mmCIF file of C-alpha atoms in Angstrom:
data_model
loop_
_atom_site.group_PDB
_atom_site.id
_atom_site.type_symbol
_atom_site.label_atom_id
_atom_site.label_comp_id
_atom_site.label_asym_id
_atom_site.label_seq_id
_atom_site.Cartn_x
_atom_site.Cartn_y
_atom_site.Cartn_z
ATOM 1 C CA UNK A 1 124.130 61.997 127.810
ATOM 2 C CA UNK A 2 126.819 64.090 129.450
ATOM 3 C CA UNK A 3 126.253 65.647 132.853
ATOM 4 C CA UNK A 4 127.555 68.977 131.554
ATOM 5 C CA UNK A 5 125.093 71.732 130.637
ATOM 6 C CA UNK A 6 126.930 71.989 127.319
ATOM 7 C CA UNK A 7 127.332 68.305 126.539
ATOM 8 C CA UNK A 8 128.586 68.879 123.000
ATOM 9 C CA UNK A 9 131.638 70.685 124.391
ATOM 10 C CA UNK A 10 132.767 67.656 126.356
ATOM 11 C CA UNK A 11 134.784 64.836 124.873
ATOM 12 C CA UNK A 12 133.283 61.403 125.327
ATOM 13 C CA UNK A 13 135.070 58.066 125.397
ATOM 14 C CA UNK A 14 133.909 54.919 123.606
ATOM 15 C CA UNK A 15 135.868 51.760 124.343
ATOM 16 C CA UNK A 16 135.020 48.556 122.489
ATOM 17 C CA UNK A 17 135.995 45.078 123.639
ATOM 18 C CA UNK A 18 136.600 43.181 120.415
ATOM 19 C CA UNK A 19 137.272 46.354 118.449
ATOM 20 C CA UNK A 20 138.859 44.351 115.626
ATOM 21 C CA UNK A 21 135.666 42.395 114.989
ATOM 22 C CA UNK A 22 133.099 43.281 112.343
ATOM 23 C CA UNK A 23 131.012 45.395 114.723
ATOM 24 C CA UNK A 24 134.031 47.225 116.101
ATOM 25 C CA UNK A 25 135.645 48.149 112.786
ATOM 26 C CA UNK A 26 132.284 49.171 111.303
ATOM 27 C CA UNK A 27 131.745 51.534 114.246
ATOM 28 C CA UNK A 28 135.195 53.070 113.817
ATOM 29 C CA UNK A 29 134.771 53.418 110.047
ATOM 30 C CA UNK A 30 131.368 55.054 110.523
ATOM 31 C CA UNK A 31 132.795 57.445 113.094
ATOM 32 C CA UNK A 32 135.611 58.497 110.742
ATOM 33 C CA UNK A 33 133.265 58.778 107.741
ATOM 34 C CA UNK A 34 131.013 61.173 109.669
ATOM 35 C CA UNK A 35 133.865 63.075 111.259
ATOM 36 C CA UNK A 36 135.433 63.759 107.857
ATOM 37 C CA UNK A 37 132.085 64.101 105.995
ATOM 38 C CA UNK A 38 133.140 61.440 103.514
ATOM 39 C CA UNK A 39 131.369 60.406 100.333
ATOM 40 C CA UNK A 40 131.773 57.138 98.455
ATOM 41 C CA UNK A 41 130.424 55.380 95.400
ATOM 42 C CA UNK A 42 128.178 52.329 95.641
ATOM 43 C CA UNK A 43 126.654 50.209 92.899
ATOM 44 C CA UNK A 44 123.466 52.285 93.154
ATOM 45 C CA UNK A 45 124.456 55.836 94.075
ATOM 46 C CA UNK A 46 126.860 58.293 95.669
ATOM 47 C CA UNK A 47 126.533 57.990 99.446
ATOM 48 C CA UNK A 48 127.241 60.622 102.090
ATOM 49 C CA UNK A 49 128.134 59.731 105.673
ATOM 50 C CA UNK A 50 125.230 59.744 108.129
ATOM 51 C CA UNK A 51 124.246 58.438 111.552
ATOM 52 C CA UNK A 52 121.021 56.660 110.540
ATOM 53 C CA UNK A 53 120.175 54.062 113.162
ATOM 54 C CA UNK A 54 121.834 56.074 115.958
ATOM 55 C CA UNK A 55 118.847 57.788 117.569
ATOM 56 C CA UNK A 56 120.932 60.178 119.687
ATOM 57 C CA UNK A 57 122.701 61.528 116.606
ATOM 58 C CA UNK A 58 119.792 62.131 114.224
ATOM 59 C CA UNK A 59 117.179 64.921 114.433
ATOM 60 C CA UNK A 60 113.434 64.229 114.745
ATOM 61 C CA UNK A 61 111.586 63.603 111.471
ATOM 62 C CA UNK A 62 107.914 63.860 110.576
ATOM 63 C CA UNK A 63 104.977 65.905 111.823
ATOM 64 C CA UNK A 64 105.148 64.471 115.308
ATOM 65 C CA UNK A 65 108.912 64.301 115.590
ATOM 66 C CA UNK A 66 109.238 60.539 115.673
ATOM 67 C CA UNK A 67 112.502 58.868 116.580
ATOM 68 C CA UNK A 68 115.536 61.122 116.763
ATOM 69 C CA UNK A 69 116.755 63.106 119.747
ATOM 70 C CA UNK A 70 119.400 65.423 118.307
ATOM 71 C CA UNK A 71 118.430 68.989 119.168
ATOM 72 C CA UNK A 72 115.771 67.917 121.661
ATOM 73 C CA UNK A 73 118.107 67.249 124.560
ATOM 74 C CA UNK A 74 121.674 68.285 125.472
ATOM 75 C CA UNK A 75 123.176 65.102 124.084
ATOM 76 C CA UNK A 76 126.829 64.835 123.216
ATOM 77 C CA UNK A 77 128.000 64.867 119.611
ATOM 78 C CA UNK A 78 129.740 61.598 118.846
ATOM 79 C CA UNK A 79 131.974 63.392 116.332
ATOM 80 C CA UNK A 80 133.668 64.877 119.407
ATOM 81 C CA UNK A 81 134.432 61.477 120.917
ATOM 82 C CA UNK A 82 137.549 59.390 121.380
ATOM 83 C CA UNK A 83 137.403 55.779 120.207
ATOM 84 C CA UNK A 84 139.575 52.914 121.339
ATOM 85 C CA UNK A 85 139.423 49.373 122.602
ATOM 86 C CA UNK A 86 140.823 45.947 123.188
ATOM 87 C CA UNK A 87 141.160 42.860 121.022
ATOM 88 C CA UNK A 88 142.824 39.489 121.464
ATOM 89 C CA UNK A 89 143.876 39.603 117.816
ATOM 90 C CA UNK A 90 146.657 41.947 116.655
ATOM 91 C CA UNK A 91 145.225 42.608 113.176
ATOM 92 C CA UNK A 92 145.299 46.334 112.354
ATOM 93 C CA UNK A 93 141.835 47.841 112.271
ATOM 94 C CA UNK A 94 141.992 49.037 108.675
ATOM 95 C CA UNK A 95 143.074 45.604 107.537
ATOM 96 C CA UNK A 96 140.347 43.999 109.651
ATOM 97 C CA UNK A 97 137.768 46.315 108.042
ATOM 98 C CA UNK A 98 138.987 45.351 104.577
ATOM 99 C CA UNK A 99 138.864 41.633 105.414
ATOM 100 C CA UNK A 100 135.355 41.891 106.875
ATOM 101 C CA UNK A 101 133.795 42.809 103.498
ATOM 102 C CA UNK A 102 131.029 44.665 105.359
ATOM 103 C CA UNK A 103 131.346 48.167 103.874
ATOM 104 C CA UNK A 104 131.798 49.398 100.315
ATOM 105 C CA UNK A 105 135.413 49.340 99.161
ATOM 106 C CA UNK A 106 135.314 52.995 98.091
ATOM 107 C CA UNK A 107 134.665 53.910 101.723
ATOM 108 C CA UNK A 108 137.099 51.344 103.105
ATOM 109 C CA UNK A 109 139.990 52.731 101.069
ATOM 110 C CA UNK A 110 139.368 56.237 102.479
ATOM 111 C CA UNK A 111 139.526 55.234 106.157
ATOM 112 C CA UNK A 112 141.850 52.227 106.040
ATOM 113 C CA UNK A 113 145.161 54.001 106.636
ATOM 114 C CA UNK A 114 143.845 56.105 109.524
ATOM 115 C CA UNK A 115 142.321 53.034 111.140
ATOM 116 C CA UNK A 116 145.582 51.129 110.790
ATOM 117 C CA UNK A 117 147.251 53.797 112.953
ATOM 118 C CA UNK A 118 144.881 53.257 115.891
ATOM 119 C CA UNK A 119 146.199 51.443 118.941
ATOM 120 C CA UNK A 120 144.627 48.138 119.912
ATOM 121 C CA UNK A 121 145.040 47.263 123.599
ATOM 122 C CA UNK A 122 145.700 43.581 124.430
ATOM 123 C CA UNK A 123 142.561 41.821 125.635
ATOM 124 C CA UNK A 124 141.864 39.758 128.733
ATOM 125 C CA UNK A 125 141.360 36.226 127.423
ATOM 126 C CA UNK A 126 140.123 32.954 128.867
ATOM 127 C CA UNK A 127 140.059 30.170 126.255
ATOM 128 C CA UNK A 128 137.556 28.142 128.288
ATOM 129 C CA UNK A 129 134.838 30.718 127.620
ATOM 130 C CA UNK A 130 134.940 30.613 123.805
ATOM 131 C CA UNK A 131 134.910 27.948 121.137
ATOM 132 C CA UNK A 132 138.031 26.155 119.962
ATOM 133 C CA UNK A 133 137.884 28.058 116.665
ATOM 134 C CA UNK A 134 138.905 31.247 118.504
ATOM 135 C CA UNK A 135 142.040 29.965 120.221
ATOM 136 C CA UNK A 136 144.679 30.014 117.482
ATOM 137 C CA UNK A 137 144.227 33.675 116.587
ATOM 138 C CA UNK A 138 144.164 34.947 120.186
ATOM 139 C CA UNK A 139 147.800 36.095 120.334
ATOM 140 C CA UNK A 140 147.300 39.698 121.520
ATOM 141 C CA UNK A 141 146.362 39.022 125.124
ATOM 142 C CA UNK A 142 147.143 40.345 128.594
ATOM 143 C CA UNK A 143 149.865 38.144 130.083
ATOM 144 C CA UNK A 144 152.378 37.859 132.922
ATOM 145 C CA UNK A 145 151.581 39.376 136.307
ATOM 146 C CA UNK A 146 148.641 41.315 134.844
ATOM 147 C CA UNK A 147 146.923 38.024 134.010
ATOM 148 C CA UNK A 148 147.872 36.131 137.169
ATOM 149 C CA UNK A 149 144.675 36.675 139.188
ATOM 150 C CA UNK A 150 141.119 37.989 138.841
ATOM 151 C CA UNK A 151 142.173 41.101 140.719
ATOM 152 C CA UNK A 152 145.231 41.754 138.556
ATOM 153 C CA UNK A 153 143.101 41.473 135.426
ATOM 154 C CA UNK A 154 140.599 43.996 136.774
ATOM 155 C CA UNK A 155 143.428 46.351 137.763
ATOM 156 C CA UNK A 156 144.929 46.047 134.262
ATOM 157 C CA UNK A 157 141.614 46.912 132.607
ATOM 158 C CA UNK A 158 141.157 49.872 134.957
ATOM 159 C CA UNK A 159 144.648 51.072 134.113
ATOM 160 C CA UNK A 160 143.881 50.785 130.391
ATOM 161 C CA UNK A 161 140.729 52.880 130.830
ATOM 162 C CA UNK A 162 142.588 55.592 132.754
ATOM 163 C CA UNK A 163 145.394 55.715 130.198
ATOM 164 C CA UNK A 164 142.925 55.949 127.320
ATOM 165 C CA UNK A 165 141.065 58.847 128.943
ATOM 166 C CA UNK A 166 144.281 60.691 129.765
ATOM 167 C CA UNK A 167 145.907 60.212 126.360
ATOM 168 C CA UNK A 168 142.751 61.308 124.521
ATOM 169 C CA UNK A 169 141.772 64.210 126.835
ATOM 170 C CA UNK A 170 138.430 62.614 127.633
ATOM 171 C CA UNK A 171 136.602 64.885 130.079
ATOM 172 C CA UNK A 172 133.094 63.527 129.467
ATOM 173 C CA UNK A 173 131.520 60.157 130.118
ATOM 174 C CA UNK A 174 133.082 56.920 128.876
ATOM 175 C CA UNK A 175 131.108 53.875 127.756
ATOM 176 C CA UNK A 176 132.613 50.398 127.462
ATOM 177 C CA UNK A 177 130.947 48.044 124.956
ATOM 178 C CA UNK A 178 131.296 44.271 124.898
ATOM 179 C CA UNK A 179 131.456 43.371 121.197
ATOM 180 C CA UNK A 180 133.746 40.364 121.483
ATOM 181 C CA UNK A 181 132.856 36.737 120.790
ATOM 182 C CA UNK A 182 129.916 35.258 122.648
ATOM 183 C CA UNK A 183 131.002 33.478 125.810
ATOM 184 C CA UNK A 184 129.591 30.260 127.152
ATOM 185 C CA UNK A 185 127.355 30.870 130.198
ATOM 186 C CA UNK A 186 129.262 31.450 133.421
ATOM 187 C CA UNK A 187 128.388 29.174 136.347
ATOM 188 C CA UNK A 188 129.446 31.718 138.973
ATOM 189 C CA UNK A 189 126.557 33.340 140.851
ATOM 190 C CA UNK A 190 126.784 36.073 143.480
ATOM 191 C CA UNK A 191 124.034 37.468 145.627
ATOM 192 C CA UNK A 192 125.620 40.868 146.143
ATOM 193 C CA UNK A 193 128.349 43.185 144.915
ATOM 194 C CA UNK A 194 130.286 42.442 148.107
ATOM 195 C CA UNK A 195 130.365 38.746 147.227
ATOM 196 C CA UNK A 196 131.470 39.480 143.673
ATOM 197 C CA UNK A 197 134.316 41.780 144.746
ATOM 198 C CA UNK A 198 135.394 39.340 147.463
ATOM 199 C CA UNK A 199 135.611 36.518 144.913
ATOM 200 C CA UNK A 200 137.793 38.698 142.674
ATOM 201 C CA UNK A 201 139.935 39.992 145.524
ATOM 202 C CA UNK A 202 140.590 36.545 147.001
ATOM 203 C CA UNK A 203 141.131 34.983 143.564
ATOM 204 C CA UNK A 204 138.446 32.479 144.413
ATOM 205 C CA UNK A 205 138.407 29.465 142.112
ATOM 206 C CA UNK A 206 135.172 30.542 140.454
ATOM 207 C CA UNK A 207 133.890 30.561 136.905
ATOM 208 C CA UNK A 208 134.322 34.316 136.329
ATOM 209 C CA UNK A 209 134.158 35.330 132.684
ATOM 210 C CA UNK A 210 136.214 38.045 130.955
ATOM 211 C CA UNK A 211 133.018 40.018 130.265
ATOM 212 C CA UNK A 212 132.280 40.194 133.996
ATOM 213 C CA UNK A 213 135.827 41.394 134.694
ATOM 214 C CA UNK A 214 135.477 44.151 132.087
ATOM 215 C CA UNK A 215 132.107 45.154 133.542
ATOM 216 C CA UNK A 216 133.492 45.277 137.091
ATOM 217 C CA UNK A 217 136.479 47.359 135.999
ATOM 218 C CA UNK A 218 134.181 49.706 134.078
ATOM 219 C CA UNK A 219 131.942 50.206 137.112
ATOM 220 C CA UNK A 220 134.912 50.962 139.360
ATOM 221 C CA UNK A 221 136.104 53.567 136.840
ATOM 222 C CA UNK A 222 132.665 55.170 136.568
ATOM 223 C CA UNK A 223 132.167 53.966 132.993
ATOM 224 C CA UNK A 224 128.910 52.675 131.591
ATOM 225 C CA UNK A 225 128.908 49.097 130.301
ATOM 226 C CA UNK A 226 126.884 47.777 127.368
ATOM 227 C CA UNK A 227 126.805 44.000 127.023
ATOM 228 C CA UNK A 228 126.474 43.241 123.322
ATOM 229 C CA UNK A 229 126.922 39.509 123.844
ATOM 230 C CA UNK A 230 124.303 36.895 124.647
ATOM 231 C CA UNK A 231 126.172 35.475 127.632
ATOM 232 C CA UNK A 232 124.885 35.918 131.204
ATOM 233 C CA UNK A 233 127.168 38.834 132.128
ATOM 234 C CA UNK A 234 124.538 40.940 133.869
ATOM 235 C CA UNK A 235 123.472 39.968 137.374
ATOM 236 C CA UNK A 236 121.984 41.503 140.531
ATOM 237 C CA UNK A 237 125.484 41.688 142.024
ATOM 238 C CA UNK A 238 126.797 43.631 139.049
ATOM 239 C CA UNK A 239 123.753 45.902 139.087
ATOM 240 C CA UNK A 240 124.435 46.753 142.726
ATOM 241 C CA UNK A 241 128.046 47.577 141.871
ATOM 242 C CA UNK A 242 126.743 50.107 139.338
ATOM 243 C CA UNK A 243 124.858 51.997 142.023
ATOM 244 C CA UNK A 244 126.863 55.151 142.790
ATOM 245 C CA UNK A 245 125.740 54.996 146.417
ATOM 246 C CA UNK A 246 127.211 51.517 146.824
ATOM 247 C CA UNK A 247 130.513 52.480 145.214
ATOM 248 C CA UNK A 248 130.773 55.506 147.504
ATOM 249 C CA UNK A 249 130.821 53.100 150.445
ATOM 250 C CA UNK A 250 133.861 51.203 149.156
ATOM 251 C CA UNK A 251 137.372 51.910 150.349
ATOM 252 C CA UNK A 252 140.751 50.226 150.503
ATOM 253 C CA UNK A 253 142.093 48.520 147.411
ATOM 254 C CA UNK A 254 139.196 49.334 145.089
ATOM 255 C CA UNK A 255 139.105 53.164 145.304
ATOM 256 C CA UNK A 256 136.202 53.414 142.876
ATOM 257 C CA UNK A 257 134.788 56.331 140.959
ATOM 258 C CA UNK A 258 131.355 57.421 142.135
ATOM 259 C CA UNK A 259 130.360 58.862 138.765
ATOM 260 C CA UNK A 260 126.893 57.774 137.679
ATOM 261 C CA UNK A 261 126.939 55.091 135.007
ATOM 262 C CA UNK A 262 124.550 52.606 133.486
ATOM 263 C CA UNK A 263 124.664 48.857 132.941
ATOM 264 C CA UNK A 264 122.555 47.281 130.223
ATOM 265 C CA UNK A 265 122.262 44.780 127.420
ATOM 266 C CA UNK A 266 121.991 41.117 126.625
ATOM 267 C CA UNK A 267 123.012 40.789 122.990
ATOM 268 C CA UNK A 268 122.844 43.383 120.219
ATOM 269 C CA UNK A 269 119.161 43.116 119.319
ATOM 270 C CA UNK A 270 118.966 44.973 116.015
ATOM 271 C CA UNK A 271 118.028 42.084 113.727
ATOM 272 C CA UNK A 272 115.912 38.972 113.780
ATOM 273 C CA UNK A 273 115.332 38.662 117.522
ATOM 274 C CA UNK A 274 114.205 42.263 117.929
ATOM 275 C CA UNK A 275 111.877 42.119 114.933
ATOM 276 C CA UNK A 276 110.504 38.780 116.091
ATOM 277 C CA UNK A 277 109.537 40.335 119.407
ATOM 278 C CA UNK A 278 107.779 43.201 117.617
ATOM 279 C CA UNK A 279 105.996 40.807 115.228
ATOM 280 C CA UNK A 280 104.582 38.669 118.025
ATOM 281 C CA UNK A 281 103.412 41.814 119.794
ATOM 282 C CA UNK A 282 101.720 42.896 116.532
ATOM 283 C CA UNK A 283 99.964 39.524 116.280
ATOM 284 C CA UNK A 284 98.821 39.750 119.894
ATOM 285 C CA UNK A 285 97.601 43.324 119.323
ATOM 286 C CA UNK A 286 95.302 41.966 116.593
ATOM 287 C CA UNK A 287 93.737 39.697 119.179
ATOM 288 C CA UNK A 288 95.218 36.567 117.620
ATOM 289 C CA UNK A 289 96.804 33.761 119.630
ATOM 290 C CA UNK A 290 100.349 32.873 118.442
ATOM 291 C CA UNK A 291 100.930 29.120 118.524
ATOM 292 C CA UNK A 292 104.094 28.508 116.451
ATOM 293 C CA UNK A 293 107.126 30.706 115.773
ATOM 294 C CA UNK A 294 109.729 28.844 113.708
ATOM 295 C CA UNK A 295 112.897 30.726 112.758
ATOM 296 C CA UNK A 296 116.250 30.078 111.164
ATOM 297 C CA UNK A 297 119.200 32.278 110.335
ATOM 298 C CA UNK A 298 122.511 31.741 108.653
ATOM 299 C CA UNK A 299 125.678 33.756 108.137
ATOM 300 C CA UNK A 300 129.400 33.219 107.937
ATOM 301 C CA UNK A 301 131.132 35.737 110.187
ATOM 302 C CA UNK A 302 133.451 34.996 113.113
ATOM 303 C CA UNK A 303 130.645 35.306 115.646
ATOM 304 C CA UNK A 304 128.772 32.464 113.963
ATOM 305 C CA UNK A 305 131.993 30.462 113.648
ATOM 306 C CA UNK A 306 132.371 30.754 117.416
ATOM 307 C CA UNK A 307 128.816 29.438 117.780
ATOM 308 C CA UNK A 308 129.769 26.150 116.150
ATOM 309 C CA UNK A 309 130.874 25.256 119.678
ATOM 310 C CA UNK A 310 128.074 23.639 121.713
ATOM 311 C CA UNK A 311 129.110 25.611 124.798
ATOM 312 C CA UNK A 312 128.806 29.051 123.204
ATOM 313 C CA UNK A 313 125.720 28.341 121.095
ATOM 314 C CA UNK A 314 123.918 27.581 124.362
ATOM 315 C CA UNK A 315 124.284 31.243 125.346
ATOM 316 C CA UNK A 316 122.964 32.402 121.972
ATOM 317 C CA UNK A 317 119.968 30.089 122.128
ATOM 318 C CA UNK A 318 119.152 31.404 125.598
ATOM 319 C CA UNK A 319 118.513 34.960 124.376
ATOM 320 C CA UNK A 320 117.013 33.934 121.046
ATOM 321 C CA UNK A 321 114.532 31.558 122.669
ATOM 322 C CA UNK A 322 113.594 33.251 125.929
ATOM 323 C CA UNK A 323 112.056 36.445 124.545
ATOM 324 C CA UNK A 324 108.328 35.898 125.033
ATOM 325 C CA UNK A 325 108.316 35.012 128.746
ATOM 326 C CA UNK A 326 106.591 38.164 130.087
ATOM 327 C CA UNK A 327 103.580 37.534 127.833
ATOM 328 C CA UNK A 328 102.761 34.151 129.406
ATOM 329 C CA UNK A 329 102.252 32.502 126.031
ATOM 330 C CA UNK A 330 102.871 29.053 127.501
ATOM 331 C CA UNK A 331 101.475 27.227 124.470
ATOM 332 C CA UNK A 332 103.683 29.063 121.964
ATOM 333 C CA UNK A 333 106.004 26.586 120.242
ATOM 334 C CA UNK A 334 109.115 28.683 119.586
ATOM 335 C CA UNK A 335 111.840 26.982 117.538
ATOM 336 C CA UNK A 336 115.221 28.514 116.595
ATOM 337 C CA UNK A 337 117.996 27.220 114.322
ATOM 338 C CA UNK A 338 121.317 28.896 113.459
ATOM 339 C CA UNK A 339 123.708 27.818 110.713
ATOM 340 C CA UNK A 340 127.296 28.729 109.854
ATOM 341 C CA UNK A 341 127.663 29.374 106.100
ATOM 342 C CA UNK A 342 131.108 30.893 105.366
ATOM 343 C CA UNK A 343 130.332 32.293 101.894
ATOM 344 C CA UNK A 344 127.511 34.503 103.252
ATOM 345 C CA UNK A 345 130.012 36.359 105.451
ATOM 346 C CA UNK A 346 128.485 39.097 107.594
ATOM 347 C CA UNK A 347 125.343 39.433 105.470
ATOM 348 C CA UNK A 348 122.917 37.675 107.777
ATOM 349 C CA UNK A 349 119.797 36.056 106.277
ATOM 350 C CA UNK A 350 116.866 34.916 108.376
ATOM 351 C CA UNK A 351 113.417 33.481 107.807
ATOM 352 C CA UNK A 352 110.608 33.333 110.372
ATOM 353 C CA UNK A 353 107.131 31.826 110.046
ATOM 354 C CA UNK A 354 104.468 32.882 112.545
ATOM 355 C CA UNK A 355 101.309 30.776 112.862
ATOM 356 C CA UNK A 356 98.407 31.882 115.039
ATOM 357 C CA UNK A 357 94.832 31.013 115.857
ATOM 358 C CA UNK A 358 92.253 33.523 114.679
ATOM 359 C CA UNK A 359 88.463 33.682 115.022
ATOM 360 C CA UNK A 360 86.984 30.223 115.689
ATOM 361 C CA UNK A 361 90.445 28.709 115.389
ATOM 362 C CA UNK A 362 91.048 29.829 111.815
ATOM 363 C CA UNK A 363 94.812 29.688 111.100
ATOM 364 C CA UNK A 364 96.709 32.874 110.373
ATOM 365 C CA UNK A 365 100.243 32.597 108.948
ATOM 366 C CA UNK A 366 102.806 35.336 108.361
ATOM 367 C CA UNK A 367 106.274 34.862 106.858
ATOM 368 C CA UNK A 368 109.168 37.330 107.122
ATOM 369 C CA UNK A 369 112.568 37.386 105.449
ATOM 370 C CA UNK A 370 115.281 39.821 106.478
ATOM 371 C CA UNK A 371 118.754 40.317 105.094
#
């Protein structure tokens, strides 16, 4: 939401870290399809661009309104936004979209050339935070003096954000989205924003991840940060840094923006994990006692390739496994397996079996398959 009374008149900024990945190029293609009101043929029908799934961009439906906030509140129109981002790979976005095989070719061919013209900013990269499978292709990275210290990396990201906003006449709010490869968990812990900034300023020999550096830079520029990865980016120290009152107390080298911004997210939960949470809540609402939740999923995109590393899969398992904690279901046996299957590509398949105790211990089993 923009702070302006006429939010739709302001130009928003959306910056994606990992913009050349499947999520990033799909977002850009969807933005262009809606902006140009494109139509394309599929095997089933003629499709018209829409924002289904984006609750701020669709109007309420049904007798009671339901999900959909467009027209209810002064929310900005994403068609009047500027898109950009960083990637450690130099592949042009249109080419990356074509290679992803996510969207229908008839749509891809209509947006490919325009996407190929978009600038991709070099990304901050630390090979120790991703699997070995990601190293060879990471050739479009921040280097030299800009990559010498934690502080120089943060300053470079801040400079990129300012340049993007200036070049694209962004006068509304800017949101930065982490959509890059999942990082292994960082071992660095800070009790306050002061400690975090001091570690960056002094170039302390700590285990600071690229996602934390992007989040810090975003906070200092007054940009919201959405963590779409399953790594442990968010922390109390980072949350404090996002408080406008705290940033207003900073001076000296940081010179932060005091614009209000939000910090949220631990993984993009739109698939199996989100539905699994809703299914267990449904079972509990019936008065049943869940005792086993066994799930598996397989796909063949780059994110899953990165998870073939033991270090990075640990981060993924953390968010896939630790989702029922607040319900105190201590006896629930929750098992998760993930598999890399290249031929499947980005078309994720997952199967979950839920077993519960019903009246007098009678077993209740439910099976779900999503694709």
